[in-house]
């Protein structure tokens, strides 16, 4: 029911205020949430799972295989034309390692064809990666690594981020801002020297949740209570289930 209400509201709003939200209690609608695996797909799966959820009984389970072609995502192209805010409750089965992986990928027209803004991990911490020049936010220096945080495993986490039209990036984990995953236009950031060398301002055309590994790492992620909006949604007050 929540998904139908959200999509009805979407139809009444101008594109600049577009919003999508889903708790997957009505199932996983393949038309609303198509799978995404650019170039190849070998071994990754996306399924509706009723064994664990942040709210209600359902979540979306992504089993990601190792290697680039083991990638699989599900998501939406219904993103606001201006500032973009994304909120998702997620649960990871394994900790992030030193290897580079992504659990959110976004086609980014500002970078060019088939290039993505990616959120994932490396050096055991959360980070952004810009595919066109392989820049990371934060810098993967000792100082930059310390400014980010690990992603807890085995429990539901509220992950939020904001992409501004001026190039601003803000990120929160369980309502706490992550300094290392923050870059604001016109503001010097000692943890973002690599990121801020480019003038690229993200212009995403979709948001996809799943798994992509650039080495041999595999993982299982669950996603629930997804919202894409032109304003910050925030973490809901619902209780988390293990």
mmCIF file of C-alpha atoms in Angstrom:
data_model
loop_
_atom_site.group_PDB
_atom_site.id
_atom_site.type_symbol
_atom_site.label_atom_id
_atom_site.label_comp_id
_atom_site.label_asym_id
_atom_site.label_seq_id
_atom_site.Cartn_x
_atom_site.Cartn_y
_atom_site.Cartn_z
ATOM 1 C CA UNK A 1 0.000 0.000 0.000
ATOM 2 C CA UNK A 2 2.810 2.433 0.837
ATOM 3 C CA UNK A 3 4.307 1.972 -2.631
ATOM 4 C CA UNK A 4 0.998 2.698 -4.365
ATOM 5 C CA UNK A 5 0.485 5.837 -2.274
ATOM 6 C CA UNK A 6 4.008 7.055 -3.012
ATOM 7 C CA UNK A 7 3.676 6.466 -6.755
ATOM 8 C CA UNK A 8 0.277 8.197 -6.794
ATOM 9 C CA UNK A 9 1.844 11.188 -5.055
ATOM 10 C CA UNK A 10 4.623 11.099 -7.629
ATOM 11 C CA UNK A 11 2.079 11.502 -10.404
ATOM 12 C CA UNK A 12 0.733 14.672 -8.783
ATOM 13 C CA UNK A 13 4.119 16.363 -8.385
ATOM 14 C CA UNK A 14 6.267 18.240 -10.906
ATOM 15 C CA UNK A 15 9.406 16.394 -12.023
ATOM 16 C CA UNK A 16 11.619 18.615 -9.877
ATOM 17 C CA UNK A 17 9.826 17.275 -6.776
ATOM 18 C CA UNK A 18 9.680 13.647 -7.878
ATOM 19 C CA UNK A 19 9.750 11.122 -5.051
ATOM 20 C CA UNK A 20 9.755 7.338 -4.903
ATOM 21 C CA UNK A 21 9.383 5.272 -1.751
ATOM 22 C CA UNK A 22 8.773 1.593 -1.158
ATOM 23 C CA UNK A 23 8.664 -0.769 1.820
ATOM 24 C CA UNK A 24 8.179 -3.804 -0.474
ATOM 25 C CA UNK A 25 5.230 -5.074 1.543
ATOM 26 C CA UNK A 26 3.302 -5.417 -1.732
ATOM 27 C CA UNK A 27 6.182 -7.339 -3.260
ATOM 28 C CA UNK A 28 9.030 -6.430 -5.588
ATOM 29 C CA UNK A 29 7.520 -4.775 -8.668
ATOM 30 C CA UNK A 30 9.911 -5.520 -11.523
ATOM 31 C CA UNK A 31 8.517 -2.636 -13.574
ATOM 32 C CA UNK A 32 9.049 -0.110 -10.781
ATOM 33 C CA UNK A 33 12.362 -1.633 -9.645
ATOM 34 C CA UNK A 34 14.101 -3.186 -12.673
ATOM 35 C CA UNK A 35 17.389 -5.028 -12.315
ATOM 36 C CA UNK A 36 20.553 -3.403 -13.642
ATOM 37 C CA UNK A 37 23.787 -5.124 -14.648
ATOM 38 C CA UNK A 38 25.761 -3.207 -17.260
ATOM 39 C CA UNK A 39 27.735 -5.207 -19.857
ATOM 40 C CA UNK A 40 27.421 -8.628 -18.211
ATOM 41 C CA UNK A 41 25.768 -10.572 -15.397
ATOM 42 C CA UNK A 42 27.137 -13.808 -13.997
ATOM 43 C CA UNK A 43 25.954 -15.178 -10.676
ATOM 44 C CA UNK A 44 24.336 -12.227 -8.886
ATOM 45 C CA UNK A 45 20.655 -12.424 -7.881
ATOM 46 C CA UNK A 46 17.898 -10.077 -6.663
ATOM 47 C CA UNK A 47 14.981 -11.615 -4.731
ATOM 48 C CA UNK A 48 12.175 -10.631 -2.385
ATOM 49 C CA UNK A 49 12.977 -11.968 1.106
ATOM 50 C CA UNK A 50 10.417 -12.448 3.881
ATOM 51 C CA UNK A 51 12.941 -13.783 6.417
ATOM 52 C CA UNK A 52 14.221 -10.340 7.462
ATOM 53 C CA UNK A 53 12.996 -6.760 7.141
ATOM 54 C CA UNK A 54 13.494 -3.358 8.680
ATOM 55 C CA UNK A 55 9.739 -2.799 8.723
ATOM 56 C CA UNK A 56 6.903 -5.195 7.971
ATOM 57 C CA UNK A 57 7.912 -8.611 6.651
ATOM 58 C CA UNK A 58 9.644 -8.035 3.306
ATOM 59 C CA UNK A 59 12.977 -6.709 2.093
ATOM 60 C CA UNK A 60 14.961 -7.070 -1.112
ATOM 61 C CA UNK A 61 17.911 -9.441 -0.960
ATOM 62 C CA UNK A 62 20.903 -9.061 -3.270
ATOM 63 C CA UNK A 63 23.421 -11.903 -3.479
ATOM 64 C CA UNK A 64 26.480 -10.481 -5.181
ATOM 65 C CA UNK A 65 29.060 -12.718 -6.780
ATOM 66 C CA UNK A 66 32.771 -12.006 -7.064
ATOM 67 C CA UNK A 67 34.326 -10.103 -9.944
ATOM 68 C CA UNK A 68 32.837 -7.298 -12.033
ATOM 69 C CA UNK A 69 30.455 -9.573 -13.958
ATOM 70 C CA UNK A 70 29.086 -10.916 -10.673
ATOM 71 C CA UNK A 71 27.385 -7.564 -10.219
ATOM 72 C CA UNK A 72 23.621 -7.088 -9.932
ATOM 73 C CA UNK A 73 21.484 -4.129 -8.861
ATOM 74 C CA UNK A 74 17.833 -3.098 -8.721
ATOM 75 C CA UNK A 75 16.624 0.476 -8.740
ATOM 76 C CA UNK A 76 14.786 3.358 -10.334
ATOM 77 C CA UNK A 77 15.283 6.107 -12.889
ATOM 78 C CA UNK A 78 12.675 8.295 -11.158
ATOM 79 C CA UNK A 79 15.098 10.784 -9.616
ATOM 80 C CA UNK A 80 14.544 14.514 -9.009
ATOM 81 C CA UNK A 81 15.963 16.895 -11.589
ATOM 82 C CA UNK A 82 17.569 19.075 -8.903
ATOM 83 C CA UNK A 83 18.966 18.082 -5.521
ATOM 84 C CA UNK A 84 18.696 14.360 -4.821
ATOM 85 C CA UNK A 85 18.252 12.807 -1.387
ATOM 86 C CA UNK A 86 18.291 9.035 -0.917
ATOM 87 C CA UNK A 87 17.412 7.131 2.245
ATOM 88 C CA UNK A 88 17.701 3.363 2.484
ATOM 89 C CA UNK A 89 17.738 0.897 5.329
ATOM 90 C CA UNK A 90 20.302 -1.774 4.547
ATOM 91 C CA UNK A 91 21.926 -4.801 6.121
ATOM 92 C CA UNK A 92 25.232 -6.369 5.061
ATOM 93 C CA UNK A 93 26.183 -9.950 5.835
ATOM 94 C CA UNK A 94 29.948 -9.378 5.575
ATOM 95 C CA UNK A 95 32.213 -6.500 6.538
ATOM 96 C CA UNK A 96 33.812 -4.294 3.920
ATOM 97 C CA UNK A 97 37.386 -5.372 3.197
ATOM 98 C CA UNK A 98 40.431 -3.665 1.707
ATOM 99 C CA UNK A 99 39.096 -4.473 -1.770
ATOM 100 C CA UNK A 100 37.021 -1.995 -3.771
ATOM 101 C CA UNK A 101 33.279 -2.764 -3.933
ATOM 102 C CA UNK A 102 30.046 -0.859 -4.554
ATOM 103 C CA UNK A 103 26.580 -1.386 -3.063
ATOM 104 C CA UNK A 104 24.927 1.640 -4.712
ATOM 105 C CA UNK A 105 25.607 2.718 -8.286
ATOM 106 C CA UNK A 106 24.223 5.720 -10.174
ATOM 107 C CA UNK A 107 24.605 6.397 -13.905
ATOM 108 C CA UNK A 108 26.036 9.916 -14.067
ATOM 109 C CA UNK A 109 25.600 11.881 -17.289
ATOM 110 C CA UNK A 110 28.063 14.517 -16.053
ATOM 111 C CA UNK A 111 30.845 11.926 -16.348
ATOM 112 C CA UNK A 112 29.835 10.674 -19.781
ATOM 113 C CA UNK A 113 28.294 7.557 -21.283
ATOM 114 C CA UNK A 114 28.305 4.397 -19.156
ATOM 115 C CA UNK A 115 30.036 6.156 -16.251
ATOM 116 C CA UNK A 116 28.786 5.982 -12.685
ATOM 117 C CA UNK A 117 28.930 7.639 -9.317
ATOM 118 C CA UNK A 118 29.357 4.740 -6.917
ATOM 119 C CA UNK A 119 29.012 4.254 -3.168
ATOM 120 C CA UNK A 120 30.705 1.307 -1.524
ATOM 121 C CA UNK A 121 33.872 0.550 0.308
ATOM 122 C CA UNK A 122 37.614 0.125 0.214
ATOM 123 C CA UNK A 123 40.225 -0.002 2.984
ATOM 124 C CA UNK A 124 37.399 -1.324 5.215
ATOM 125 C CA UNK A 125 35.522 2.011 5.165
ATOM 126 C CA UNK A 126 32.587 3.592 3.333
ATOM 127 C CA UNK A 127 33.531 5.728 0.340
ATOM 128 C CA UNK A 128 32.383 7.267 -2.938
ATOM 129 C CA UNK A 129 34.050 6.489 -6.253
ATOM 130 C CA UNK A 130 33.824 8.524 -9.461
ATOM 131 C CA UNK A 131 34.239 6.069 -12.314
ATOM 132 C CA UNK A 132 35.525 8.497 -14.961
ATOM 133 C CA UNK A 133 38.766 9.292 -13.126
ATOM 134 C CA UNK A 134 38.616 6.688 -10.301
ATOM 135 C CA UNK A 135 38.691 9.450 -7.662
ATOM 136 C CA UNK A 136 37.585 8.504 -4.162
ATOM 137 C CA UNK A 137 35.870 10.411 -1.390
ATOM 138 C CA UNK A 138 37.549 10.449 1.048
ATOM 139 C CA UNK A 139 41.165 10.245 -0.071
ATOM 140 C CA UNK A 140 42.440 6.808 0.901
ATOM 141 C CA UNK A 141 45.174 8.277 3.072
ATOM 142 C CA UNK A 142 45.403 7.454 6.792
ATOM 143 C CA UNK A 143 43.678 10.774 7.541
ATOM 144 C CA UNK A 144 40.956 10.215 4.943
ATOM 145 C CA UNK A 145 40.288 6.651 6.085
ATOM 146 C CA UNK A 146 39.952 7.853 9.681
ATOM 147 C CA UNK A 147 37.374 10.446 8.573
ATOM 148 C CA UNK A 148 35.004 7.764 7.259
ATOM 149 C CA UNK A 149 33.564 4.750 9.063
ATOM 150 C CA UNK A 150 33.034 1.030 8.679
ATOM 151 C CA UNK A 151 29.613 -0.356 7.772
ATOM 152 C CA UNK A 152 28.275 -2.516 10.627
ATOM 153 C CA UNK A 153 27.155 -6.013 9.669
ATOM 154 C CA UNK A 154 24.250 -8.242 10.643
ATOM 155 C CA UNK A 155 21.854 -5.429 11.600
ATOM 156 C CA UNK A 156 19.790 -2.781 9.847
ATOM 157 C CA UNK A 157 21.485 0.556 9.225
ATOM 158 C CA UNK A 158 19.920 3.798 8.025
ATOM 159 C CA UNK A 159 22.070 5.143 5.180
ATOM 160 C CA UNK A 160 21.336 8.554 3.645
ATOM 161 C CA UNK A 161 23.037 10.843 1.171
ATOM 162 C CA UNK A 162 22.497 14.130 -0.638
ATOM 163 C CA UNK A 163 23.780 15.125 -4.073
ATOM 164 C CA UNK A 164 23.510 18.860 -4.660
ATOM 165 C CA UNK A 165 23.299 20.605 -8.015
ATOM 166 C CA UNK A 166 26.412 22.594 -7.014
ATOM 167 C CA UNK A 167 28.427 19.393 -6.529
ATOM 168 C CA UNK A 168 27.816 19.100 -2.787
ATOM 169 C CA UNK A 169 27.821 15.603 -1.285
ATOM 170 C CA UNK A 170 26.560 14.883 2.227
ATOM 171 C CA UNK A 171 26.226 11.471 3.864
ATOM 172 C CA UNK A 172 24.685 10.165 7.081
ATOM 173 C CA UNK A 173 24.744 6.780 8.808
ATOM 174 C CA UNK A 174 22.032 6.370 11.437
ATOM 175 C CA UNK A 175 21.499 10.160 11.466
ATOM 176 C CA UNK A 176 25.200 10.853 12.106
ATOM 177 C CA UNK A 177 27.007 12.900 9.443
ATOM 178 C CA UNK A 178 30.173 11.267 8.070
ATOM 179 C CA UNK A 179 32.897 13.904 7.682
ATOM 180 C CA UNK A 180 34.919 11.873 5.216
ATOM 181 C CA UNK A 181 31.896 11.493 2.938
ATOM 182 C CA UNK A 182 31.151 15.213 2.835
ATOM 183 C CA UNK A 183 32.277 17.613 0.109
ATOM 184 C CA UNK A 184 30.753 21.059 -0.217
ATOM 185 C CA UNK A 185 31.105 23.421 -3.136
ATOM 186 C CA UNK A 186 33.632 26.167 -2.478
ATOM 187 C CA UNK A 187 34.746 24.665 0.833
ATOM 188 C CA UNK A 188 38.267 23.242 1.122
ATOM 189 C CA UNK A 189 38.365 19.715 2.499
ATOM 190 C CA UNK A 190 41.647 18.083 3.438
ATOM 191 C CA UNK A 191 40.047 14.651 2.987
ATOM 192 C CA UNK A 192 38.805 15.383 -0.538
ATOM 193 C CA UNK A 193 41.845 16.651 -2.439
ATOM 194 C CA UNK A 194 41.471 13.959 -5.102
ATOM 195 C CA UNK A 195 37.716 14.444 -5.381
ATOM 196 C CA UNK A 196 37.817 18.224 -5.634
ATOM 197 C CA UNK A 197 40.458 18.292 -8.386
ATOM 198 C CA UNK A 198 37.618 17.679 -10.841
ATOM 199 C CA UNK A 199 34.889 20.165 -11.732
ATOM 200 C CA UNK A 200 32.366 17.380 -12.392
ATOM 201 C CA UNK A 201 29.043 17.930 -10.613
ATOM 202 C CA UNK A 202 27.011 14.712 -10.399
ATOM 203 C CA UNK A 203 23.924 14.574 -12.626
ATOM 204 C CA UNK A 204 22.548 11.133 -11.947
ATOM 205 C CA UNK A 205 19.868 9.492 -14.061
ATOM 206 C CA UNK A 206 19.099 6.542 -11.771
ATOM 207 C CA UNK A 207 19.738 5.018 -8.349
ATOM 208 C CA UNK A 208 20.486 1.304 -8.101
ATOM 209 C CA UNK A 209 21.060 -0.850 -5.006
ATOM 210 C CA UNK A 210 23.029 -4.085 -5.057
ATOM 211 C CA UNK A 211 26.602 -5.325 -5.326
ATOM 212 C CA UNK A 212 29.616 -4.890 -7.565
ATOM 213 C CA UNK A 213 33.074 -6.224 -6.765
ATOM 214 C CA UNK A 214 36.270 -5.318 -8.579
ATOM 215 C CA UNK A 215 38.120 -8.271 -7.069
ATOM 216 C CA UNK A 216 36.855 -11.523 -5.642
ATOM 217 C CA UNK A 217 34.689 -10.241 -2.763
ATOM 218 C CA UNK A 218 31.164 -11.618 -2.464
ATOM 219 C CA UNK A 219 28.430 -10.366 -0.157
ATOM 220 C CA UNK A 220 24.728 -10.434 0.597
ATOM 221 C CA UNK A 221 22.897 -7.158 1.199
ATOM 222 C CA UNK A 222 19.292 -6.557 2.166
ATOM 223 C CA UNK A 223 17.477 -3.298 1.342
ATOM 224 C CA UNK A 224 14.222 -1.939 2.770
ATOM 225 C CA UNK A 225 12.258 1.299 3.180
ATOM 226 C CA UNK A 226 13.854 3.029 0.201
ATOM 227 C CA UNK A 227 13.085 6.699 -0.492
ATOM 228 C CA UNK A 228 14.347 8.999 -3.266
ATOM 229 C CA UNK A 229 13.330 12.629 -2.841
ATOM 230 C CA UNK A 230 14.169 16.276 -3.514
ATOM 231 C CA UNK A 231 14.367 16.938 0.252
ATOM 232 C CA UNK A 232 15.913 14.993 3.101
ATOM 233 C CA UNK A 233 13.676 12.148 4.304
ATOM 234 C CA UNK A 234 15.550 11.158 7.459
ATOM 235 C CA UNK A 235 15.532 7.878 9.347
ATOM 236 C CA UNK A 236 12.076 6.626 10.241
ATOM 237 C CA UNK A 237 11.126 5.805 13.804
ATOM 238 C CA UNK A 238 10.385 2.143 13.088
ATOM 239 C CA UNK A 239 12.192 -0.550 15.046
ATOM 240 C CA UNK A 240 14.756 -2.750 13.352
ATOM 241 C CA UNK A 241 14.498 -6.503 13.148
ATOM 242 C CA UNK A 242 17.568 -8.759 13.130
#
